[in-house]
Coordinates of C-alpha atoms in Angstrom, one line a residue:
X1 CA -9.2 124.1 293.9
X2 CA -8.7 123.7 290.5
X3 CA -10.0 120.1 289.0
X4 CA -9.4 118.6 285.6
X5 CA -12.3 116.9 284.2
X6 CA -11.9 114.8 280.7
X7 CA -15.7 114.6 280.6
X8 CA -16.0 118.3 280.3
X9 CA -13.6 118.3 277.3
X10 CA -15.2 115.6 275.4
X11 CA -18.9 117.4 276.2
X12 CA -17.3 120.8 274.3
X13 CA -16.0 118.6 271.3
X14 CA -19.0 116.9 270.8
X15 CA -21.2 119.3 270.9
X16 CA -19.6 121.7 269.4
X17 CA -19.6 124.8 272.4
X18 CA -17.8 127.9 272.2
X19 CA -15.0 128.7 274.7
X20 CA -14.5 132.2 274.4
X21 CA -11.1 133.7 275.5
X22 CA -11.2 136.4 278.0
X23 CA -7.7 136.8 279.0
X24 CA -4.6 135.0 277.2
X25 CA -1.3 133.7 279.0
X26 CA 1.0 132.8 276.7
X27 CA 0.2 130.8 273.3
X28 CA -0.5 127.2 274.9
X29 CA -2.8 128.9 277.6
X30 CA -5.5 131.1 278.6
X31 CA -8.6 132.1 280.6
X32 CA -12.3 131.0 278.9
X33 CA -15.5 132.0 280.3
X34 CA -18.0 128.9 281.0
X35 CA -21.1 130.4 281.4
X36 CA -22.8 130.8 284.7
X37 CA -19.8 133.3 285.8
X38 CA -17.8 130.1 286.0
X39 CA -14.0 130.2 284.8
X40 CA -11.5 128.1 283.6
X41 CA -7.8 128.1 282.4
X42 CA -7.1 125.8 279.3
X43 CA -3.9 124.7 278.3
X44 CA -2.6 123.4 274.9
X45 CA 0.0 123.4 272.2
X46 CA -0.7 126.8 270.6
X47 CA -4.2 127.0 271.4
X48 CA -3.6 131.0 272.0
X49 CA -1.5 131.4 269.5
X50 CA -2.3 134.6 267.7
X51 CA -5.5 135.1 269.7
X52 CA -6.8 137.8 271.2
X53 CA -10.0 138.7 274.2
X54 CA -13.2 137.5 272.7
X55 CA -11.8 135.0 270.3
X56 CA -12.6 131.3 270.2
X57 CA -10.8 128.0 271.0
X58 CA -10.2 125.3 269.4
X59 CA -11.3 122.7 271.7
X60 CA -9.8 120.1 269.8
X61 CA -6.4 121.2 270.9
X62 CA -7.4 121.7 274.4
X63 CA -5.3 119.2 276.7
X64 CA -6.0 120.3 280.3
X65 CA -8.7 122.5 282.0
X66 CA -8.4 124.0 285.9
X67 CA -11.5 125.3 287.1
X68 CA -11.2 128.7 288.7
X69 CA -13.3 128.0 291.8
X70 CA -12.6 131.6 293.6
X71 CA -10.9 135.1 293.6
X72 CA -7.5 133.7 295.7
X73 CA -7.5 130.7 293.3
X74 CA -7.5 132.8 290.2
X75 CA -4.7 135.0 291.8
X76 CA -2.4 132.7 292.6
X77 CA -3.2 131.0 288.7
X78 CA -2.4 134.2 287.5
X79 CA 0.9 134.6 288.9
X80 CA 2.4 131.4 288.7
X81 CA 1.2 131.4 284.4
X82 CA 2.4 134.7 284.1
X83 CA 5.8 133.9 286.0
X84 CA 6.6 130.1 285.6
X85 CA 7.6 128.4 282.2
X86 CA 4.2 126.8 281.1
X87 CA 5.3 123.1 281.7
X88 CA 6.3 123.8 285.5
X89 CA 3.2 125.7 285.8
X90 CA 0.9 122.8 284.2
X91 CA 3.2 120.4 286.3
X92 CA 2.4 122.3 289.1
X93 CA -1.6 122.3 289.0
X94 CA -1.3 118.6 287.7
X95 CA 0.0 117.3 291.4
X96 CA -2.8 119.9 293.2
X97 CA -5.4 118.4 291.0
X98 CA -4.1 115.2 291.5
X99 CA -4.2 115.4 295.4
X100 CA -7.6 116.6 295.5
X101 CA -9.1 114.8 293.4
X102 CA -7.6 111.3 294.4
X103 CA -7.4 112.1 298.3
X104 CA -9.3 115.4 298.9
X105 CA -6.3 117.4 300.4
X106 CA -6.8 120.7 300.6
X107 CA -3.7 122.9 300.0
X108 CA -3.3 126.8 300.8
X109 CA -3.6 128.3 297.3
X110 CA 0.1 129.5 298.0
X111 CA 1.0 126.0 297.6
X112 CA 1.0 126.4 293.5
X113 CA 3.6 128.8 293.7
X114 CA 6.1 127.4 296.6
X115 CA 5.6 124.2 294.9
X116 CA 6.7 125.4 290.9
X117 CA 9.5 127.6 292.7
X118 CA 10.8 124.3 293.7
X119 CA 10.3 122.0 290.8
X120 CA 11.1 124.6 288.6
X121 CA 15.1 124.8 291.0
X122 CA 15.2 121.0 291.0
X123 CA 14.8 120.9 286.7
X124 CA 17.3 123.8 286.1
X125 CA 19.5 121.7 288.9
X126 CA 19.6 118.3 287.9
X127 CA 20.1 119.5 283.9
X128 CA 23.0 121.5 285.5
X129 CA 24.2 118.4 287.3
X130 CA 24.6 120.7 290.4
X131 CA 21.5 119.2 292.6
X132 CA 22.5 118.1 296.0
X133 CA 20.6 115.6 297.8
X134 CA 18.5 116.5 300.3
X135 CA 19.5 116.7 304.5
X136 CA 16.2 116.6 305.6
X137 CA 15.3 113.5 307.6
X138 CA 12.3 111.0 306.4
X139 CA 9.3 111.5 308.7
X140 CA 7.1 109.6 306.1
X141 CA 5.8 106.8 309.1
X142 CA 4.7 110.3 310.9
X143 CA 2.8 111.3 308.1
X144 CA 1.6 108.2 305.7
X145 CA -1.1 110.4 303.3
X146 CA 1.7 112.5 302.6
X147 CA 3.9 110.3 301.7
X148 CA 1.8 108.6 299.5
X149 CA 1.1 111.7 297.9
X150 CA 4.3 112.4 297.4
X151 CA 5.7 109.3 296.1
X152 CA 2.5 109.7 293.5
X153 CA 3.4 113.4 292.8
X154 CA 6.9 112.5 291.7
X155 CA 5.6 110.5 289.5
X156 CA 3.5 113.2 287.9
X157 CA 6.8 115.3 287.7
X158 CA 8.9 113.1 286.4
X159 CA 6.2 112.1 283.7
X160 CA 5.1 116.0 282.5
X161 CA 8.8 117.0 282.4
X162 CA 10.5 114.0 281.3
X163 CA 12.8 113.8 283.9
X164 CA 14.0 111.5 286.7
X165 CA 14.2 113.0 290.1
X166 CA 16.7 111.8 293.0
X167 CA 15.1 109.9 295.4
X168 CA 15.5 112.4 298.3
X169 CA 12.8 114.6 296.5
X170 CA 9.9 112.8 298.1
X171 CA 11.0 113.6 301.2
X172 CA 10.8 117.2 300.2
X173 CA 7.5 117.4 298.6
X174 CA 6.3 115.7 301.2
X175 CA 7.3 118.9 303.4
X176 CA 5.1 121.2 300.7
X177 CA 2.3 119.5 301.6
X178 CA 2.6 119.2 305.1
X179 CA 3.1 123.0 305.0
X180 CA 0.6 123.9 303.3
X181 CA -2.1 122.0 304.0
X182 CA -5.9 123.4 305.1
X183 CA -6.3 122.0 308.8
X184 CA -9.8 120.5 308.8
X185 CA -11.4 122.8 311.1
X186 CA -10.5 126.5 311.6
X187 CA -10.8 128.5 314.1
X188 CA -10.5 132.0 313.6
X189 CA -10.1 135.0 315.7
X190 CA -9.9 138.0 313.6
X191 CA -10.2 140.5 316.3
X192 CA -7.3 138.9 318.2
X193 CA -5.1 138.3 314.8
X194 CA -5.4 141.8 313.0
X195 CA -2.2 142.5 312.3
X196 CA 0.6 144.4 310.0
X197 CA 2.2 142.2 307.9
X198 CA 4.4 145.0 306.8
X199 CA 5.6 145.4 310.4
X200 CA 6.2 141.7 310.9
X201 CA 8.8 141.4 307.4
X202 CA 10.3 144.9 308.6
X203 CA 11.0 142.9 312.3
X204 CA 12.1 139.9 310.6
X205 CA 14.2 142.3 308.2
X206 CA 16.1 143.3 311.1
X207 CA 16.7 140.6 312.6
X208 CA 18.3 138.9 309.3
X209 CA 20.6 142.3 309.3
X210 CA 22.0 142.1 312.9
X211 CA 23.0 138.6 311.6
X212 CA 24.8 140.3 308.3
X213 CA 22.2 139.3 306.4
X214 CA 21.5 140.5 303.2
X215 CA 19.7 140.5 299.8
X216 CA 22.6 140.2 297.2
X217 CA 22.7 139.4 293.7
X218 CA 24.5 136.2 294.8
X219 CA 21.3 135.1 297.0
X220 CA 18.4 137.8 295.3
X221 CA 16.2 134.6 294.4
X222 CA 16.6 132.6 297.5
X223 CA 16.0 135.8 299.2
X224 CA 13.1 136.7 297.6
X225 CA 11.2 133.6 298.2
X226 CA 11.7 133.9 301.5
X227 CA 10.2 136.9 301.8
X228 CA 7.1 135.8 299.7
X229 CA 7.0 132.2 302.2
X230 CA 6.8 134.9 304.9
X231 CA 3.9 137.0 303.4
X232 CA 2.0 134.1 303.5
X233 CA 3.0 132.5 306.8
X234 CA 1.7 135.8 308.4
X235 CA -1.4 135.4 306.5
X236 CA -2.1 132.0 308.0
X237 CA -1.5 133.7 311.0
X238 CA -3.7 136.3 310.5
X239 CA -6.9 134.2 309.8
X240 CA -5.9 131.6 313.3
X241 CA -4.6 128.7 311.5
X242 CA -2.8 126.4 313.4
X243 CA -0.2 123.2 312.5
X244 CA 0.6 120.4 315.2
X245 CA 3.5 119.7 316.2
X246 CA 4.9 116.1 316.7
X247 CA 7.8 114.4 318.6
X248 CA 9.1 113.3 314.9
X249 CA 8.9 116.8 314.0
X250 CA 10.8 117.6 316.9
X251 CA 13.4 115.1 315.8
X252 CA 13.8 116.5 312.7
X253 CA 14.1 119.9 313.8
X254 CA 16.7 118.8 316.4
X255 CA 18.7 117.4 313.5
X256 CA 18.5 120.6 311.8
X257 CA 19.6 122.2 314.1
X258 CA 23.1 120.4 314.3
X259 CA 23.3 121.1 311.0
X260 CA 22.7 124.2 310.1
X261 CA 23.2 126.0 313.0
X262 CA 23.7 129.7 312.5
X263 CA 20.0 129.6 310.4
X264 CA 18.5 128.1 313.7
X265 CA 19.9 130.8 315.8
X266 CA 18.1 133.4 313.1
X267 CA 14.8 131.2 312.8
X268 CA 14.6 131.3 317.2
X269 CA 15.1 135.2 317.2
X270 CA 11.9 135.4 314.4
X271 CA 10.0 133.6 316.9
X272 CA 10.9 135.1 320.0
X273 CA 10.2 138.1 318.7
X274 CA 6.7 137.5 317.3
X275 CA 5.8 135.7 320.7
X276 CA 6.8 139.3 322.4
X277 CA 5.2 141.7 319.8
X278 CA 2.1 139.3 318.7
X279 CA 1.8 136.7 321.1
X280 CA 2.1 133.9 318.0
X281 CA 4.6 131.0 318.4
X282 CA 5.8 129.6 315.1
X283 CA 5.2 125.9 314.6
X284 CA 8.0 123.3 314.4
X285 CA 6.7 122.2 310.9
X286 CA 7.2 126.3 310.1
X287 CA 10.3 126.5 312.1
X288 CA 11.4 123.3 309.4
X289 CA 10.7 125.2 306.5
X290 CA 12.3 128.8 307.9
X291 CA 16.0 126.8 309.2
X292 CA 15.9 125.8 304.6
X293 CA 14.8 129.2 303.7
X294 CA 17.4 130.8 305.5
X295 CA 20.1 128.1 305.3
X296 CA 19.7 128.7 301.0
X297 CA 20.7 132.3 301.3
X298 CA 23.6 132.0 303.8
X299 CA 24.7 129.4 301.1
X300 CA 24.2 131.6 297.8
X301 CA 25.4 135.0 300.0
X302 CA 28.9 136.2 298.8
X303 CA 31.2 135.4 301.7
X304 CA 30.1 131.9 301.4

């Protein structure tokens, strides 16, 4: 988990240390080496600009560092610089770091990329005056931290890009975190939960095509992340993590359910069908996120 520290920037300005670049981004951000096989990403107006592996930043123009703490981390950094405009990205860590650090919630590192896939539709949304306001119900007395979170880390948004969000958006960061949140204590049976994740998306795959489901150019993004929020579902799978399940959850899902019915009846066939072939039951907080997914790309498909 990445954590920005303001007392390890003024210790490089004072005294002067070298931050040597070993892989650059874009021109406001790269990866420096700290010594001690430690690694960090450094953002900045134009701090990369026109540099190359081996060169030095300028500290002084350094305004953010995320500490690289392992492998997965740096991954997931990786992709969401190399994919993500540089303000959603930096947005992004901001409200991880911000969570940690403040309340020491632990996020799947998944989490920077579901997350900036979201702010980044919610900017492009409200500038297009097209954002519609969310039909999820508030289950914020259920979950209090993540609420407070929340309300903080629309804050953070609305401050790094400048923009106001609709109210309705706490409610669905809110869901992120809930999502993607490290239970406390794990217990993992790898033995019991060795499985294909290939053959799970192909099962899935089917399924969506007996229901006329397709990937489109109409729906090729909302498709796509549903395919990546599957990857990593199975993952979580994988290594035995497991989400609770509430009677407000329930509610919710019940509510969904009368709404968007026909993605219901495609998110009960996934489960059923990974309870036959892998003895795993989705969770209702999954099942929450699964009913969106699928309800996005029945509304960008074609014949909608």
């Amino acid at each position: 988990m990445g954590l920005f520290s303001s007392l390890f920037l003024s210790f490089f300005k004072e005294v002067g240390e070298l931050l040597l670049i070993k892989r650059v981004f874009n021109n406001n951000s790269a990866l420096v080496e700290l010594g001690n096989n430690r690694e960090a990403v450094v953002v900045g107006n134009g701090i990369a600009f026109k540099k190359t592996e081996g060169k030095e930043i300028d500290t002084s123009k350094v305004e953010n560092i995320f500490y690289l703490e392992n492998s997965a981390t740096k991954r997931t950094i990786f992709s969401l610089l190399k994919n993500t405009p540089i303000d959603i990205a930096v947005t992004t860590m901001h409200v991880v770091n911000h969570a940690y650090k403040k309340y020491h919630y632990e996020l799947f590192d998944y989490f920077y990329l579901s997350l900036s896939e979201h702010i980044l539709g919610v900017y492009h949304r409200i500038l297009d005056n097209t954002y519609q306001t969310s039909q999820i119900p508030d289950i914020k007395d259920e979950y209090p931290l993540e609420n407070k979170i929340a309300q903080e880390s629309v804050k953070i948004i609305e401050r790094d890009l400048k923009i106001k969000l609709p109210v309705s958006e706490r409610k669905n960061i809110m869901l992120h975190l809930i999502n993607a949140r490290i239970p406390e204590k794990k217990q993992v049976n790898r033995e019991k939960n060795i499985i294909n994740i290939e053959e799970m998306l192909h099962i899935v795959q089917v399924i969506l095509d007996q229901h006329n489901i397709y990937r489109l150019a109409s729906n090729n993004d909302e498709y796509e992340r549903f395919m990546i929020h599957l990857q990593y579902l199975f993952r979580r799978l994988e290594q035995g993590e497991k989400f609770r399940s509430s009677d407000i959850t329930k509610k919710v899902k019940d509510e969904l359910i009368s709404e968007y019915p026909e993605s219901f009846v495609v998110v009960k066939e996934i489960d059923e069908q990974l309870k036959q072939d892998f003895e795993w039951e989705i969770s209702d907080e999954e099942k929450l996120y699964l009913i969106v997914h699928i309800q996005r790309i029945y509304e960008k498909s074609s014949k909608y």
